[in-house]
Coordinates of C-alpha atoms and ligand atoms in Angstrom, one line a residue:
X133 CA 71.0 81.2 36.6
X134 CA 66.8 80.9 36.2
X135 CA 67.4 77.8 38.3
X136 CA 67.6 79.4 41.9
X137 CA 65.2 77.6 43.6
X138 CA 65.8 74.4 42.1
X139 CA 69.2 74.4 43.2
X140 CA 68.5 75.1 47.0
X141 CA 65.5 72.6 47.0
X142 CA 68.2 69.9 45.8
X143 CA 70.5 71.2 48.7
X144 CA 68.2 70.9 51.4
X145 CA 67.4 67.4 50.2
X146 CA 70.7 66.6 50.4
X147 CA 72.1 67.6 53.5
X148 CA 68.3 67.9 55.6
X149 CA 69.3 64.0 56.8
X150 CA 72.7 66.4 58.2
X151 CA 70.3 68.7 59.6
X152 CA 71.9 69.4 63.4
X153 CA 75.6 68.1 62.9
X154 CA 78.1 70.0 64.2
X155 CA 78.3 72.0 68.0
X156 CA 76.7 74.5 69.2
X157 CA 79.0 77.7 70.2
X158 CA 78.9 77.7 74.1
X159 CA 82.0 80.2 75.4
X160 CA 78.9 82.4 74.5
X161 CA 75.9 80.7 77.1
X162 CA 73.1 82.0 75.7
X163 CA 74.0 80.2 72.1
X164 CA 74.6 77.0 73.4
X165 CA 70.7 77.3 74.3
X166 CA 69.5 77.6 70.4
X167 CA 67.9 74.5 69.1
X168 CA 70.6 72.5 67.1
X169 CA 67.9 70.8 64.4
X170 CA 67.6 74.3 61.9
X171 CA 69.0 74.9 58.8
X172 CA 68.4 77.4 56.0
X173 CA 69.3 79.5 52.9
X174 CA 68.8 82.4 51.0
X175 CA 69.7 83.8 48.3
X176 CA 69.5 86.7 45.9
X177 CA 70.7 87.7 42.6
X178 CA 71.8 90.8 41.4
X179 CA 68.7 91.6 39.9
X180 CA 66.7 91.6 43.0
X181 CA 65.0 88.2 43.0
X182 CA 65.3 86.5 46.4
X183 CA 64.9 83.1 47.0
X184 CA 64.8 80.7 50.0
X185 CA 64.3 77.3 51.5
X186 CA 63.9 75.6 55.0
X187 CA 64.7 77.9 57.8
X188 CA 65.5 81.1 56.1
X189 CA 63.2 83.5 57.9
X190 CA 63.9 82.5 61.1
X191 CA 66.5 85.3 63.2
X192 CA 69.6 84.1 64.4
X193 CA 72.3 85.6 65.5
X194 CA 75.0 87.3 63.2
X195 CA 78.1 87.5 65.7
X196 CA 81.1 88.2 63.7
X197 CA 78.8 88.2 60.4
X198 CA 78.4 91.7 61.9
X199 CA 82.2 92.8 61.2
X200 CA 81.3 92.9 57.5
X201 CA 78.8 95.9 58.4
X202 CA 81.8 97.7 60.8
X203 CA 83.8 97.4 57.8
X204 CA 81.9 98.7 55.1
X205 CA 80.6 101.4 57.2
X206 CA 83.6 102.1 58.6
X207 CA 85.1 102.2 55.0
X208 CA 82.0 104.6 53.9
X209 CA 83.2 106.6 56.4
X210 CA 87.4 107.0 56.3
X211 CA 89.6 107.2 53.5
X212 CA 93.0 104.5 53.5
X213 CA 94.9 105.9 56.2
X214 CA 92.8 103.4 58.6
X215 CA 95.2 100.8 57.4
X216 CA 98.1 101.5 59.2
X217 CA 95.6 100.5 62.6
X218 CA 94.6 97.4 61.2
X219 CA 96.3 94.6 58.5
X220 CA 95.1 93.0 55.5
X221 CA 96.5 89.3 56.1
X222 CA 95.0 86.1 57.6
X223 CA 96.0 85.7 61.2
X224 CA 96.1 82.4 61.0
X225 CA 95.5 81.8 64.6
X226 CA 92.2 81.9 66.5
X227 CA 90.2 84.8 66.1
X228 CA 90.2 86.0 69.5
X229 CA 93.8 85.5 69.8
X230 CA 96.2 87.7 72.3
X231 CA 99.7 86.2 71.3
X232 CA 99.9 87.8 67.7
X233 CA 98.7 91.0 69.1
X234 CA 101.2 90.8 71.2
X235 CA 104.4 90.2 69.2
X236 CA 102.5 92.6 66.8
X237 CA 102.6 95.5 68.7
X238 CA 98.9 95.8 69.0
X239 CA 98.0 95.9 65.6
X240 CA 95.5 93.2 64.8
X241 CA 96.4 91.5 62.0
X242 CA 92.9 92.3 59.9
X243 CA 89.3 93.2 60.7
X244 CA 87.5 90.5 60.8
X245 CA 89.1 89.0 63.7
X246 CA 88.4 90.1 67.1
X247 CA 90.8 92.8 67.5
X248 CA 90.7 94.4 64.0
X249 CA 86.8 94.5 64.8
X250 CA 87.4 96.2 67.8
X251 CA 89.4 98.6 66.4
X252 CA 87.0 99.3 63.3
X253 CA 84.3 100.0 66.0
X254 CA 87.0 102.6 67.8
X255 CA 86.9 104.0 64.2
X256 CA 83.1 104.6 64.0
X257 CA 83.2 106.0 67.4
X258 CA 84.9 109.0 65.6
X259 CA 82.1 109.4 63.2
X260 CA 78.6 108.4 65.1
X261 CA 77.7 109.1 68.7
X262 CA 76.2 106.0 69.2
X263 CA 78.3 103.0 66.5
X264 CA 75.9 100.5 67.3
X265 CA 72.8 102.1 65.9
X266 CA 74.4 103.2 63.3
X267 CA 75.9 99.8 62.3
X268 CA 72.1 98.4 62.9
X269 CA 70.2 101.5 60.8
X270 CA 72.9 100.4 58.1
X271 CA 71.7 97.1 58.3
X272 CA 68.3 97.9 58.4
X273 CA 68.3 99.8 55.2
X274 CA 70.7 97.4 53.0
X275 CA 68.4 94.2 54.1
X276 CA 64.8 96.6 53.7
X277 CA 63.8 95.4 57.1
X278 CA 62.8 98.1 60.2
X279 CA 62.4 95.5 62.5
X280 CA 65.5 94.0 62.7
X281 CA 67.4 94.3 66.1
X282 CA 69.7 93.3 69.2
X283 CA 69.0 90.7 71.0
X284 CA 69.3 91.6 75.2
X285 CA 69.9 88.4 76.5
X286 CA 72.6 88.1 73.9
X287 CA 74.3 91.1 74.6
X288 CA 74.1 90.6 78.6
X289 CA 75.7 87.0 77.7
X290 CA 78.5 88.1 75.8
X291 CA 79.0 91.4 78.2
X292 CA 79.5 89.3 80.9
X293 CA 81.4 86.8 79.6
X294 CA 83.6 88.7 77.0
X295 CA 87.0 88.7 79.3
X296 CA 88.9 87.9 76.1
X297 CA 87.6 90.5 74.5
X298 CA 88.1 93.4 77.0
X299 CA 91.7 92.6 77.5
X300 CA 92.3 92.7 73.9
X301 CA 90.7 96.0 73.4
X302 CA 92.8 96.7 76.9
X303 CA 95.7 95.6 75.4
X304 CA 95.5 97.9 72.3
X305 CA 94.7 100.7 74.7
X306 CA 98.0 100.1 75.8
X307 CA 99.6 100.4 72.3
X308 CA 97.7 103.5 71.7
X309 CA 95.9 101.4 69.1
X310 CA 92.0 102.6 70.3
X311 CA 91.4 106.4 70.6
X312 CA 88.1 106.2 72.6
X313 CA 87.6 104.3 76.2
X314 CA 87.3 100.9 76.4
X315 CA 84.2 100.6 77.8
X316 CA 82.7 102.5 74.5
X317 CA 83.9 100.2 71.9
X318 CA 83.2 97.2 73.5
X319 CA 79.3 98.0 74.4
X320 CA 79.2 98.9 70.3
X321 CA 81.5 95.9 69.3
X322 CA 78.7 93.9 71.9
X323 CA 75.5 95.2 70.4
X324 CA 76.9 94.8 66.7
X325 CA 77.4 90.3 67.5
X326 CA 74.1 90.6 69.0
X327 CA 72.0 91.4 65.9
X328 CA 69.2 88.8 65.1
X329 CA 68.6 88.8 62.2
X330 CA 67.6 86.1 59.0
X331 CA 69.3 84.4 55.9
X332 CA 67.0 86.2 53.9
X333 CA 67.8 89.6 55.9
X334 CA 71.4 88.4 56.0
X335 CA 71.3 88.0 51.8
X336 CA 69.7 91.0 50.6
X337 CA 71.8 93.5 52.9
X338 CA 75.3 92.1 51.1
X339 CA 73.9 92.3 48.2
X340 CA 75.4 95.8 47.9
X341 CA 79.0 93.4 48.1
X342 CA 77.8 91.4 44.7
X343 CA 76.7 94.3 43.0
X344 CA 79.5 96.5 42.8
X345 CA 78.6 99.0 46.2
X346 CA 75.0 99.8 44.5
X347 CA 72.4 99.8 47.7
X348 CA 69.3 98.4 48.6
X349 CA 68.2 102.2 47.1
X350 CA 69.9 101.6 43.7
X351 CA 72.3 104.2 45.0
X352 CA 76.2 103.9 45.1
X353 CA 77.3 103.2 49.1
X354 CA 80.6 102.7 48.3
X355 CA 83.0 102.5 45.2
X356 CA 84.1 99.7 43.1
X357 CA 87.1 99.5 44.1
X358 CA 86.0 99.5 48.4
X359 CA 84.0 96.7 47.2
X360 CA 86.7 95.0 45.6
X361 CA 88.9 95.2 48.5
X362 CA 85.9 94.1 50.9
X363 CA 85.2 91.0 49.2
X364 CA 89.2 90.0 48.8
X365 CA 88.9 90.2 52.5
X366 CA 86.3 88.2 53.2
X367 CA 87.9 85.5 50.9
X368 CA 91.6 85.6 52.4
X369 CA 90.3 86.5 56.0
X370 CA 86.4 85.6 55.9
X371 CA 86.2 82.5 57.7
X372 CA 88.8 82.1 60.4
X373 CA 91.2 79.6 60.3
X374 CA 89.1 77.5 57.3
X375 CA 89.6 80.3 54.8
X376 CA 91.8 78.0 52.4
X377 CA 89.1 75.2 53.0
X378 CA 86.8 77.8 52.0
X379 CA 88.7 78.7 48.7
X380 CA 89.5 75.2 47.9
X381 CA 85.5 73.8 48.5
X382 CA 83.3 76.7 47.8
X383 CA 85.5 79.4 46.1
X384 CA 83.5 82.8 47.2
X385 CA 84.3 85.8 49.4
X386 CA 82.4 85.0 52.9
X387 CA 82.0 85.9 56.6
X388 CA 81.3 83.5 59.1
X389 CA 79.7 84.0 62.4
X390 CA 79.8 81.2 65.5
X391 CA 75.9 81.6 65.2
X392 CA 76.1 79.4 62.6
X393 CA 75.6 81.6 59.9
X394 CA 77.6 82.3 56.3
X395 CA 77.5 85.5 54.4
X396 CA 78.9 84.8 51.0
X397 CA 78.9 86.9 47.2
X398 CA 79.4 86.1 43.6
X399 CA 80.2 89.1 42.5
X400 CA 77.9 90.4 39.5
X401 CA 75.6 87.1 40.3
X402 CA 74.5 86.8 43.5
X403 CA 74.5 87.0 47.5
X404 CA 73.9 84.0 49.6
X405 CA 73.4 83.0 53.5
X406 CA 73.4 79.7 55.2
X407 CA 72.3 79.0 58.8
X408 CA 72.9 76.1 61.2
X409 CA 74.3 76.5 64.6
X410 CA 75.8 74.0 64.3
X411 CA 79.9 74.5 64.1
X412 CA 83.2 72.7 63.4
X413 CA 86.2 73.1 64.9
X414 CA 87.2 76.2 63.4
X415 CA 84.1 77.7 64.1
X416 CA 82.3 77.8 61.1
X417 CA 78.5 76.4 60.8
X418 CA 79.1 72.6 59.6
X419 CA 76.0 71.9 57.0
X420 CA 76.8 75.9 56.2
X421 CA 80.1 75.0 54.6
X422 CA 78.6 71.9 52.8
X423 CA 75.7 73.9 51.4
X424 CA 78.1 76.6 49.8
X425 CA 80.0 74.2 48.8
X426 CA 76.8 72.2 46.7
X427 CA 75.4 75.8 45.4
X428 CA 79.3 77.1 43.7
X429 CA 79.3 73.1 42.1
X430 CA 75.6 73.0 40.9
X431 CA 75.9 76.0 39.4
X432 CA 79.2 75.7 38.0
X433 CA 80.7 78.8 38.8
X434 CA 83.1 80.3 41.5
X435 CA 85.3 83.8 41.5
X436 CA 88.1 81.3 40.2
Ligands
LIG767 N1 80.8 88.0 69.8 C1 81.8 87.0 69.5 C2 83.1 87.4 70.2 O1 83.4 88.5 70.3 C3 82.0 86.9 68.0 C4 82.6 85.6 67.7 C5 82.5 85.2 66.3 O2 81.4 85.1 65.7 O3 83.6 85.0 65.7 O4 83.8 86.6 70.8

């Protein structure tokens, strides 16, 4: 390390000729609208330096980058019995999938696909009144930045056109897997995918994930060993159906989002996030992947 900035001034070199490969998410209107031709990265190390290059204070928006936040809060919040609700393997289909949650009896097979999301939000319902402030005030203090919010025309988007989702949360009703209405969880799971916020934003609020559950405050959020199990997650079930690619290339816990954007961790190093809308068939953000993939190789070190 010392050579941060370097590093991500070589990337964007790079890949900037790359800069709007990929497609934009549409089963989502209002994201097929953003403007293909942005990329960006931030970073910051365990010691609290932050640093960044092209678009990396522009807001986007997280999508399932925001199932990270229902986890960890949701893991702040409930001790292990939680686990017989949701798995802890890669699903290994798509991650708004209905078969497997089907001949799986409604149990999604882990939380950062659709289902298992869902479910984690049902969870938070238990402890806040109102889960998607208090996934968003979480935010907001981990990333040090008040302004940070939902995007409306997001949420409308995705509340209108979310049929997938409602009849998987339906569907788990049906199992007995979601103890609060329907209706409920959704508008919470809704609000948390509809968060805007920046790769810099993005990068300092996991930093808590590299630096062994210590907080934006310097105080513990959650233990070691949480933190351990959140980031073996993200690596085995991060990145839907790429997360081998993802092992194999770039070799770091992450969380994707079809926003385009990449959370990622080295932990006891660093915390990075990429941005370009730009997706590949999986879902994950095209130049995203390659950029990871350049930053674990330049500076010689993954969590293998
Ligand atoms: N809001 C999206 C959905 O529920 C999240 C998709 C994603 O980023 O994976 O379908």
């Amino acid at each position: 390390m010392g050579n941060e900035q370097k590093i991500l001034d070589e990337i964007y070199s790079e890949l900037k000729g790359l800069i709007g490969a990929g497609e934009l998410a549409n089963y989502i209107p209002v994201l097929s609208q953003v403007p293909a031709d942005q990329f960006g990265i931030a970073l910051k190390t365990v010691s609290g330096e932050s640093f960044g290059v092209g678009d990396y204070q522009t807001s986007f928006s997280i999508q399932s980058i925001s199932k990270l936040f229902v986890l960890s809060l949701a893991m702040m919040h409930t001790d292990s019995d939680r686990w017989h609700r949701v798995g802890r393997e890669p699903s290994g289909t798509s991650f708004n999938s209905l078969v497997q949650l089907e001949q799986e009896n409604g149990r999604p097979r882990n939380p950062f696909i659709n289902a298992g999301a869902i479910v984690m939000t049902d969870y938070l319902c238990d402890f806040f009144d109102c889960p998607r402030n208090a996934v968003l005030d979480f935010i907001r203090a981990q990333s040090g930045n008040d302004s940070i919010n939902i995007n409306q025309e997001v949420f409308d988007s995705e509340q209108a056109t979310g049929h997938r989702n409602y009849a998987l949360a339906h569907f788990m009703k049906s199992y007995g897997n979601l103890n609060h209405d329907v209706e409920t969880v959704l508008k919470a799971y809704f609000g948390h995918c509809s968060i805007e916020m920046s790769c810099l934003d993005l990068a300092c609020a996991v930093s808590f994930l590299s630096r062994e559950g210590i907080g934006n405050d310097g105080k513990s959020i959650l233990d070691k060993s949480k933190i351990r199990r959140i980031n073996s997650l993200m690596l085995t079930c991060g990145a839907y159906d790429n997360a081998g690619e993802f092992a194999f290339r770039i070799g770091l816990p992450t969380k994707s989002g079809v926003g385009g954007g990449i959370v990622g961790v080295l932990p006891g190093s660093y915390s990075v996030a990429v941005w370009s809308p730009g997706l590949n068939s999986a879902g994950n953000s095209e130049l995203g992947m390659k950029a990871l993939e350049l930053l674990t190789t330049k500076f010689d070190a993954s969590i293998f």
